[in-house]
Structures are given as structure tokens and as C-alpha cells.
């Protein structure tokens, strides 16, 4: 057996492993975990809209802290972190071997999967670290973290341009997320034929509304980062918590935040539909 055939056989075995039942189960667990986080973030945002929220954070850190305070909270955090590990590994398999579907092997799609692998890997690490007892991990303020990163980046040569490009990219990603949700691009990733008419309606309500709200949060955060670069003021950068709170400063007051908060809850429910119907 020559070297080329051995390599081909190895690639085939790796691809089969990537398409295995275990990876599929991990992906579905990951969508379930993502749904829990977004539902909790949306609920925290609703509290902020109606009562100011006190010292609570409407971001992943706030959701982690909220879970930790519940009975069996640490056990729930372990399960949540393991689910996010499953999501990260599934995204890694997509980056290495391509996504499901005829165009899943495109370099752009594989690059996006690689980026999602890094994101979910970091999210899983922060949740599991907090579950293991490191209270400084996972539950930290996304606002302070964003400002610290921005301040450091602005100190680099060409840092102002780097932050500005990053902010525009995040804003563009938010508009892209919202646009794809409105156009219902998620249909091609779901097993629509297996859904009843009632389930399809629920998927479209949560998918369009939730995806639009999530995109609005990303686009707004990107706008703040761009403003921080232009003004060379890292304090202008806002994490998810301050970005969500900023919606109360609009002419309609807290009501826009109520809409965004309900949208984030809807996206969490949409993630649960993905856990059941996603093509993996």
C-alpha cells in the first residue's frame, strides 16, 4: 500500500468520524446550549427594560451567573459547557471537511466554520472554567473586556485602522445575520419536510424575529466599536450588555429594548428548533 492510498484512507476515516453520530449529537446539544444562553440573555434584557436590571448583565456572563445561582446550577453549567464543546467540535469538522449540502465545501464556508469553532471553543472554555470554580472566568463583564481589548489594539501601530475595520466587520456581520434571517436563508439548513405546518410557522416566527434582533445587536455593537476607533476613545466600545442597554436611550425609551429582548428569547427558541431539525 503506497503513501497516497494510506493518506486517502486516513482522510476517509477522518471524514466518517466527522459525520458520525457522536458529532451529530454534539451539534444538537450545542444548539440546545446556545438556546439556553439566548433565552436567559433575553430574559435579563427584559428585566433591564422594566426595572433597570440592577447589577445584572444581559450577556453570556450574566446568563452563566444566573444559572449558577439556581439549584444544581453547577451541574447545569457543566452540561451547558459540554454542549458548547459539542458545537465547537461540529464546527471544526465543518472547517476540515465541509458543511452539509452541495456547496458546503466552499473555502468561504469552511473559513466561517473555523471562526465559529474558535468562538464556541472560547465560550465552552469560559463556561466550563466557571463550573469548575473559577469565578473570574465566563461571568466577567463583556463591556470591560471589549474596552480593554480596544484600548490595547488602539495602542498598536495602525491600531485605529484595525479597530475601525473590526467594527465595520462586526456591523456588517450583524446586517448579514439580519438579512439572512429576513430572507429565511435558514430553510436550506433545516429538515423542513419533517415539520408540520404549525412547527414551520413557529420556526419562521422565531427565525425571522430572533435572527433580526440578534443581527441588530451585532450591528449596533459594531457601530460603537467603529465610533471608538474614529474618536480614539476605547470607552466608546460596548460589549453585549451595554449594547443592549443602549436601546433604552432611543426616542421610544425602553420599548425598543423590549422588542430586542423578546427577539433574543425567540432566537433561543429558534436554536432549540435547530437542535431538532438541523441538517448535520
C-alpha angles and dihedrals in degrees: 000000000000128000094256094055091047090052091047091050090050092051090049092052091048091050091050089050090051090052094045127126090250093058090046091051089049092052093050091047088050093054088049091052092047089052092054092051095049094046090052093045089050091049091050090049089053090054089052091050094052103031109011092257095248110227094339120124121223095213140078091287091054091049091051092050090048092053093046091059093057126089108278086009095149091052090050090050091052090052091046092049093048089051090053090049087056090052091049093050091049091052089048090054089051091051092050101039107015134256129284114277137052096289097037093111096062113128092235092055092047090049091051090049089052090053091050090049090057092046096049091041090057091044091051092048093051093048094046092046090053090047089052091056105269098130091180091064126077099359097066121121112276087205095059092043091052092049093048092051091046093049091051093047093048088058092060123092104273088007094142090059092045092053092044092051090046091050093049089048092052091046090049090049089053092052089046091051092049093045094051090048093051091048090047093233088159089077091084091057096051133073093244093167090064093056127093118231090258092052092047090054091050091048092052094046093050094037097052097036095039096043092048092051092047090049091050091054092050093046092050092048089051090051091054091049091051090050090050090055095047093048093036088230114131091193087070089069114096131198122214094281097053091039090056092046090052090069088072089064094067122103090261091057119210095348094085088053089051089056092047092046093051088047091055090050088050090052089053090054089046088055089056089053087052089053088060105033107025117124104237 
